[in-house]
Amino acid sequence: MARWEPAARERLVVAAVDLFTEQGYDATTVAQIAERAGLTRSTFFRHFPDKRELLVAGQETLSRLLADGITEAPPDASPLQAVAAGLERASAAMGPLNRELGPRLKAAVATSTELQERDALKSVGLAAAMTAALLTRGVGDPTAHLAAELGVLAFKQGYAHWSEGNRDADDQLAPHTLAALDDLRAATATLT
Amino acid sequence: MARWEPAARERLVVAAVDLFTEQGYDATTVAQIAERAGLTRSTFFRHFPDKRELLVAGQETLSRLLADGITEAPPDASPLQAVAAGLERASAAMGPLNRELGPRLKAAVATSTELQERDALKSVGLAAAMTAALLTRGVGDPTAHLAAELGVLAFKQGYAHWSEGNRDADDQLAPHTLAALDDLRAATATLT
C-alpha cells in the first residue's frame, strides 16, 4: 500500500515554513528549503520565483474563489450574503494542510518585515478581488468596499480561530469564517 | 526678504517623489534624490534609512495623531465619533505640501510592487493604531476592528478626494475625511 506523498509544491511550502520558523526568514535559503523537502533547487524554481512568493502561493487561488462565490451568489442576495457565499467557496478549499500551516505561518511572518509587507499586500489583494466582484453584481460604492473589508476581516479571524483551535477536531473552516462575518455584521449596529 | 525654504526633509520627499514618477522607483538612487534636492547623500541618511522609508515617513506621525484623537475624544463618544475625532486630528496636520504630493505619490507607488507592499503595510499599521486606541477606550471587539477599518477607508478616500480635486481651492482635508466616514456609516445600513 503506497504511503500518501504530498505533491512537490506542498512539500516545499511545509519545509519552508518550518525553516522560517526555526531559523528566521532572512537566514533561510532556497537550497535549504529544497533540501529539507527532499527536492532540488531547480524543482523549487519550477514552482516559485523566490522564497517570498512561496508564502503567498495561495493568494491568487484564494482571491479567485472568493470572487467566484460572490459572482455566483443568487441575484437577490444582499451584499453580505454574497460575501458569505464567497467565504463558503474559499473555505471549502482549505484542508488539513492549510490548518496545520496557520500558526507556523504566523510565527514565520512575525520574524520578518518583508513578509509582513507581503502579507499586508495579500489582504489588500483579497479586498480588491471581492470589491470588484461586488461592483460587477451592481452593488454601489462605498457599500462594495465596506462589504469586501468585512469579508477580509471575517476570513482572517475565522482562519485564525480554526487553525489555532483544537487541532484534533475534524471541523471545517467555513463555520468559522461565517460566524466571524455574523459577528462583524452585528458589530455594525454598535458603531453609531 | 528671505524666500521660504522648505526644510531638508521636505525637500528630499518632494525630490524623491518627482524622480520616482519621472523614471520609476527602481531606477532612482539616493544620490539622485539628494542632488535634485540640492543636498548631500549624508544629509539624506540623517533623515531616512533608505529611499523606501522616505515614502512612508509620515506613517508614524499619522498613526499617532489618529490614535491621540481617538483617545482624547469625550468619554461618551460612540466608536465612530471617536474615529471621527481621530480623523479630524490627523487631517488638521495635513497642509498644502501633503495635498500636492498625493497624486504624485500615487503615480510613484503604481510603478513598484515594493512600494505597493510598503503602502499596504502602512494601512495595516494605521488600522492597528486606531484599533488599539479604541480598545483602550473600552470599545469591544470586533467593533473596535471594524470602526478602525472604517477610519482607514475614510482617511484614504477623503485624502484621495482632496488631493485629486481642484488644487486652487483653499479647502482643508478634514471635511473630506469626515464626509467619507459619513458615507461609510450610511453604507453599513445597506449591507444587510
Coordinates of C-alpha atoms in Angstrom, one line a residue:
Chain A
M1 CA 0.0 0.0 0.0
A2 CA 1.6 3.3 -1.1
R3 CA 2.1 5.9 1.6
W4 CA 0.4 9.2 0.7
E5 CA 3.0 11.6 -0.8
P6 CA 2.2 15.3 -0.8
A7 CA 3.0 16.9 -4.2
A8 CA 6.3 18.7 -4.5
R9 CA 4.6 22.1 -4.2
E10 CA 3.1 21.3 -0.8
R11 CA 6.3 19.7 0.4
L12 CA 8.2 22.9 -0.4
V13 CA 5.7 25.0 1.4
V14 CA 5.8 22.9 4.6
A15 CA 9.7 22.7 4.5
A16 CA 9.9 26.5 4.0
V17 CA 7.5 27.4 6.8
D18 CA 9.3 25.1 9.2
L19 CA 12.7 26.6 8.3
F20 CA 11.4 30.2 8.5
T21 CA 10.1 29.4 12.0
E22 CA 13.2 27.6 13.2
Q23 CA 15.9 30.0 11.9
G24 CA 14.1 33.1 10.7
Y25 CA 13.1 34.1 7.2
D26 CA 16.2 36.0 6.2
A27 CA 18.6 33.2 7.2
T28 CA 16.7 30.6 5.1
T29 CA 17.9 29.9 1.6
V30 CA 16.2 28.3 -1.4
A31 CA 18.8 25.5 -1.3
Q32 CA 17.9 24.7 2.3
I33 CA 14.2 24.6 1.6
A34 CA 14.7 22.3 -1.3
E35 CA 17.0 20.0 0.7
R36 CA 14.5 19.8 3.6
A37 CA 11.8 18.9 1.1
G38 CA 14.0 16.3 -0.5
L39 CA 13.9 18.1 -3.8
T40 CA 16.4 20.1 -6.0
R41 CA 16.7 23.8 -6.3
S42 CA 15.6 23.6 -9.9
T43 CA 12.4 21.9 -8.8
F44 CA 11.9 24.8 -6.3
F45 CA 12.2 27.3 -9.2
R46 CA 9.7 25.4 -11.3
H47 CA 7.1 26.1 -8.6
F48 CA 8.1 29.5 -7.2
P49 CA 10.1 32.5 -8.4
D50 CA 11.6 33.1 -4.9
K51 CA 11.2 32.2 -1.3
R52 CA 8.9 35.0 -0.5
E53 CA 6.3 34.1 -3.2
L54 CA 6.2 30.7 -1.8
L55 CA 4.5 32.0 1.3
V56 CA 1.7 33.7 -0.6
A57 CA 1.4 31.0 -3.2
G58 CA -2.3 30.5 -2.5
Q59 CA -3.3 34.2 -2.8
E60 CA -4.4 34.1 -6.4
T61 CA -6.4 31.0 -5.9
L62 CA -8.0 32.4 -2.7
S63 CA -8.9 35.7 -4.5
R64 CA -10.5 33.7 -7.3
L65 CA -12.5 31.5 -5.0
L66 CA -13.8 34.5 -3.0
A67 CA -14.7 36.4 -6.2
D68 CA -16.3 33.3 -7.8
G69 CA -18.5 32.7 -4.8
I70 CA -19.7 36.3 -4.8
T71 CA -20.3 36.3 -8.6
E72 CA -22.3 33.1 -8.5
A73 CA -24.5 34.0 -5.4
P74 CA -28.2 34.3 -6.2
P75 CA -29.2 37.6 -7.9
D76 CA -31.3 38.6 -4.9
A77 CA -28.5 38.0 -2.4
S78 CA -27.6 41.1 -0.3
P79 CA -24.0 42.3 -0.4
L80 CA -23.1 40.5 2.8
Q81 CA -24.9 37.3 1.7
A82 CA -22.8 37.4 -1.5
V83 CA -19.7 37.9 0.7
A84 CA -20.8 34.9 2.8
A85 CA -21.1 32.8 -0.5
G86 CA -17.5 33.9 -1.3
L87 CA -16.3 32.8 2.2
E88 CA -18.0 29.5 1.8
R89 CA -16.4 28.8 -1.5
A90 CA -12.9 29.8 -0.4
S91 CA -13.3 28.0 3.0
A92 CA -14.3 24.7 1.3
A93 CA -10.9 24.7 -0.5
M94 CA -8.9 24.8 2.8
G95 CA -7.9 21.4 4.1
P96 CA -5.8 19.9 7.0
L97 CA -2.6 21.2 5.4
N98 CA -3.8 24.8 5.5
R99 CA -5.0 24.4 9.0
E100 CA -1.7 22.8 10.1
L101 CA 0.3 25.6 8.5
G102 CA -1.7 28.5 10.0
P103 CA 0.2 29.0 13.3
R104 CA 3.6 28.2 11.8
L105 CA 3.0 30.7 9.0
K106 CA 2.0 33.3 11.6
A107 CA 5.3 32.6 13.5
A108 CA 7.3 32.9 10.3
V109 CA 5.7 36.2 9.3
A110 CA 6.4 37.6 12.8
T111 CA 10.2 37.2 12.1
S112 CA 10.3 39.4 9.0
T113 CA 9.2 42.9 8.0
E114 CA 9.4 41.8 4.3
L115 CA 6.9 39.1 5.0
Q116 CA 4.6 41.4 6.9
E117 CA 4.6 43.7 3.9
R118 CA 3.8 40.9 1.5
D119 CA 1.1 39.6 3.9
A120 CA -0.4 43.1 4.1
L121 CA -0.5 43.4 0.3
K122 CA -2.2 40.0 0.2
S123 CA -5.1 41.4 2.3
V124 CA -5.4 44.4 0.0
G125 CA -5.5 42.0 -3.0
L126 CA -8.3 39.9 -1.4
A127 CA -10.3 43.0 -0.7
A128 CA -9.8 44.3 -4.2
A129 CA -10.9 41.0 -5.7
M130 CA -14.1 40.9 -3.6
T131 CA -14.8 44.6 -4.2
A132 CA -14.6 44.1 -8.0
A133 CA -16.9 41.1 -7.8
L134 CA -19.4 43.1 -5.8
L135 CA -19.3 46.1 -8.1
T136 CA -20.0 43.7 -11.0
R137 CA -23.1 42.5 -9.2
G138 CA -24.3 46.1 -9.2
V139 CA -23.5 46.8 -5.5
G140 CA -22.8 50.5 -5.2
D141 CA -19.8 52.2 -3.6
P142 CA -18.8 52.5 -0.7
T143 CA -21.0 49.5 0.2
A144 CA -18.9 47.3 -2.1
H145 CA -15.7 48.4 -0.4
L146 CA -17.1 48.0 3.0
A147 CA -18.6 44.6 2.4
A148 CA -15.3 43.4 1.0
E149 CA -13.4 44.7 4.0
L150 CA -15.8 42.8 6.3
G151 CA -15.1 39.7 4.2
V152 CA -11.3 40.0 4.6
L153 CA -11.7 40.5 8.3
A154 CA -14.0 37.6 8.6
F155 CA -11.7 35.3 6.6
K156 CA -8.7 36.2 8.7
Q157 CA -10.5 36.0 12.0
G158 CA -12.2 32.7 11.1
Y159 CA -9.0 31.2 9.8
A160 CA -7.1 32.2 12.9
H161 CA -9.8 30.7 15.1
W162 CA -9.8 27.5 13.1
S163 CA -6.1 27.0 12.8
E164 CA -5.3 27.9 16.4
G165 CA -8.1 25.9 17.9
N166 CA -8.1 22.2 18.9
R167 CA -6.2 20.5 16.1
D168 CA -7.8 17.1 16.7
A169 CA -11.4 18.2 16.0
D170 CA -12.4 17.4 12.4
D171 CA -14.3 20.6 11.8
Q172 CA -14.2 22.7 8.6
L173 CA -13.2 26.3 8.1
A174 CA -16.5 27.5 6.7
P175 CA -18.4 27.7 10.0
H176 CA -15.6 29.8 11.5
T177 CA -15.5 32.3 8.7
L178 CA -19.3 32.6 8.5
A179 CA -19.5 33.0 12.3
A180 CA -16.9 35.8 12.1
L181 CA -18.9 37.5 9.4
D182 CA -22.0 37.3 11.5
D183 CA -20.1 38.9 14.4
L184 CA -19.0 41.7 12.2
R185 CA -22.5 42.2 10.8
A186 CA -23.8 42.5 14.4
A187 CA -21.0 44.9 15.3
T188 CA -22.0 47.4 12.5
A189 CA -25.1 48.1 14.7
T190 CA -22.8 49.1 17.6
L191 CA -20.7 51.7 15.7
T192 CA -23.4 54.5 15.8
Chain B
M1 CA 13.1 89.5 2.3
A2 CA 14.1 85.8 2.7
R3 CA 12.4 83.3 0.3
W4 CA 10.7 80.5 2.2
E5 CA 12.9 77.5 2.2
P6 CA 11.3 74.1 3.0
A7 CA 13.2 72.0 5.5
A8 CA 15.7 69.5 4.1
R9 CA 13.3 66.6 5.0
E10 CA 10.5 68.1 2.9
R11 CA 12.8 68.9 0.0
L12 CA 14.0 65.3 0.0
V13 CA 10.5 64.0 -0.1
V14 CA 9.5 66.3 -3.0
A15 CA 12.6 65.4 -5.0
A16 CA 12.2 61.7 -4.4
V17 CA 8.5 61.6 -5.4
D18 CA 9.3 63.6 -8.6
L19 CA 12.1 61.3 -9.6
F20 CA 10.1 58.1 -8.8
T21 CA 7.3 59.4 -11.0
E22 CA 9.7 60.5 -13.8
Q23 CA 11.9 57.5 -14.1
G24 CA 10.4 54.8 -11.8
Y25 CA 11.2 53.8 -8.3
D26 CA 13.8 51.1 -9.0
A27 CA 15.9 53.3 -11.3
T28 CA 16.1 56.2 -8.7
T29 CA 19.1 56.3 -6.4
V30 CA 19.7 58.1 -3.1
A31 CA 22.4 60.1 -4.8
Q32 CA 20.0 61.4 -7.4
I33 CA 17.4 62.3 -4.8
A34 CA 19.9 64.2 -2.8
E35 CA 21.2 66.0 -5.9
R36 CA 17.7 67.0 -7.0
A37 CA 17.1 68.4 -3.5
G38 CA 20.4 70.3 -3.6
L39 CA 21.7 68.3 -0.6
T40 CA 24.3 65.6 0.1
R41 CA 23.9 61.9 0.4
S42 CA 24.9 62.1 4.1
T43 CA 22.1 64.6 4.7
F44 CA 19.7 62.1 3.1
F45 CA 20.8 59.4 5.5
R46 CA 20.5 61.7 8.5
H47 CA 16.8 61.8 7.7
F48 CA 15.9 58.4 6.2
P49 CA 17.4 54.9 6.4
D50 CA 16.7 54.3 2.7
K51 CA 14.6 55.5 -0.3
R52 CA 11.7 53.4 0.5
E53 CA 11.3 54.6 4.1
L54 CA 11.2 58.1 2.7
L55 CA 7.9 57.5 1.1
V56 CA 6.2 56.4 4.3
A57 CA 8.0 58.9 6.5
G58 CA 4.7 60.3 7.8
Q59 CA 3.2 57.0 8.9
E60 CA 4.3 57.1 12.5
T61 CA 3.1 60.6 12.9
L62 CA -0.2 59.8 11.2
S63 CA -0.8 56.8 13.4
R64 CA 0.0 58.8 16.5
L65 CA -2.4 61.6 15.5
L66 CA -5.2 59.2 14.7
A67 CA -4.8 57.4 18.0
D68 CA -4.5 60.6 20.0
G69 CA -7.7 62.0 18.6
I70 CA -9.5 58.8 19.5
T71 CA -8.0 58.7 23.0
E72 CA -8.9 62.3 23.7
A73 CA -12.5 62.1 22.4
P74 CA -15.2 62.7 25.0
P75 CA -15.9 59.7 27.2
D76 CA -19.4 59.4 25.9
A77 CA -18.4 59.5 22.2
S78 CA -19.5 56.4 20.2
P79 CA -16.8 54.3 18.5
L80 CA -17.4 56.1 15.2
Q81 CA -17.5 59.5 16.9
A82 CA -14.1 58.7 18.4
V83 CA -12.8 57.7 15.0
A84 CA -14.1 61.0 13.6
A85 CA -12.1 62.8 16.3
G86 CA -9.0 60.9 15.2
L87 CA -9.6 61.8 11.5
E88 CA -10.0 65.5 12.5
R89 CA -6.8 65.4 14.5
A90 CA -4.8 63.8 11.6
S91 CA -6.4 65.8 8.9
A92 CA -5.6 69.1 10.6
A93 CA -1.9 68.2 10.3
M94 CA -2.0 67.9 6.5
G95 CA -1.1 71.0 4.6
P96 CA -0.6 72.1 1.0
L97 CA 2.5 70.0 0.6
N98 CA 0.7 66.8 1.5
R99 CA -2.1 67.8 -0.9
E100 CA 0.4 68.5 -3.7
L101 CA 2.2 65.2 -3.2
G102 CA -0.9 63.0 -3.2
P103 CA -1.3 62.3 -6.9
R104 CA 2.4 62.2 -7.5
L105 CA 2.8 59.7 -4.7
K106 CA 0.1 57.6 -6.1
A107 CA 1.8 57.6 -9.5
A108 CA 5.1 56.6 -7.9
V109 CA 3.5 53.7 -5.9
A110 CA 1.9 52.4 -9.1
T111 CA 5.4 51.9 -10.6
S112 CA 6.7 49.4 -8.0
T113 CA 5.5 46.3 -6.2
E114 CA 7.9 47.0 -3.4
L115 CA 6.2 50.3 -2.8
Q116 CA 2.7 48.8 -3.0
E117 CA 3.7 46.3 -0.3
R118 CA 5.0 49.1 1.9
D119 CA 1.9 51.1 1.3
A120 CA -0.3 48.1 2.2
L121 CA 1.6 47.6 5.4
K122 CA 1.1 51.3 6.1
S123 CA -2.7 50.8 6.0
V124 CA -2.4 47.8 8.3
G125 CA -0.4 50.0 10.7
L126 CA -2.9 52.8 10.8
A127 CA -5.7 50.3 11.4
A128 CA -3.8 48.7 14.2
A129 CA -3.1 52.1 15.9
M130 CA -6.7 53.0 15.8
T131 CA -7.9 49.6 17.0
A132 CA -5.6 49.8 20.0
A133 CA -6.8 53.3 20.9
L134 CA -10.4 52.1 20.6
L135 CA -9.8 49.0 22.8
T136 CA -8.2 51.2 25.4
R137 CA -11.4 53.3 25.4
G138 CA -13.3 50.1 26.3
V139 CA -14.8 49.5 22.9
G140 CA -15.3 45.8 22.4
D141 CA -14.1 43.6 19.6
P142 CA -14.9 43.2 16.7
T143 CA -16.5 46.7 16.9
A144 CA -13.0 48.2 17.5
H145 CA -11.5 46.4 14.5
L146 CA -14.5 47.4 12.3
A147 CA -14.5 51.0 13.4
A148 CA -10.8 51.2 12.7
E149 CA -11.1 49.8 9.2
L150 CA -13.8 52.3 8.5
G151 CA -11.4 55.0 9.7
V152 CA -8.7 53.8 7.4
L153 CA -11.1 53.7 4.4
A154 CA -12.4 57.2 5.2
F155 CA -8.9 58.6 5.5
K156 CA -7.8 57.1 2.2
Q157 CA -10.9 58.1 0.4
G158 CA -11.0 61.6 1.8
Y159 CA -7.4 62.1 1.1
A160 CA -7.8 61.0 -2.5
H161 CA -10.8 63.2 -3.0
W162 CA -9.0 66.2 -1.5
S163 CA -5.6 65.8 -3.3
E164 CA -7.1 64.9 -6.7
G165 CA -9.7 67.7 -6.6
N166 CA -9.3 71.3 -7.7
R167 CA -5.9 72.3 -6.4
D168 CA -6.7 76.0 -6.4
A169 CA -9.4 75.8 -3.8
D170 CA -8.2 76.6 -0.3
D171 CA -10.2 73.9 1.5
Q172 CA -8.9 71.6 4.2
L173 CA -8.7 67.8 4.4
A174 CA -10.9 67.3 7.4
P175 CA -14.3 67.9 5.7
H176 CA -13.3 65.3 3.1
T177 CA -12.3 62.6 5.5
L178 CA -15.4 63.2 7.7
A179 CA -17.7 63.1 4.7
A180 CA -16.2 59.8 3.6
L181 CA -16.7 58.4 7.2
D182 CA -20.4 59.6 7.0
D183 CA -20.8 57.8 3.7
L184 CA -19.3 54.6 5.1
R185 CA -21.6 54.9 8.2
A186 CA -24.6 55.2 5.9
A187 CA -23.3 52.2 3.9
T188 CA -23.4 49.9 6.9
A189 CA -27.2 50.1 6.7
T190 CA -27.1 48.7 3.1
L191 CA -25.0 45.6 3.8
T192 CA -28.0 43.6 5.3

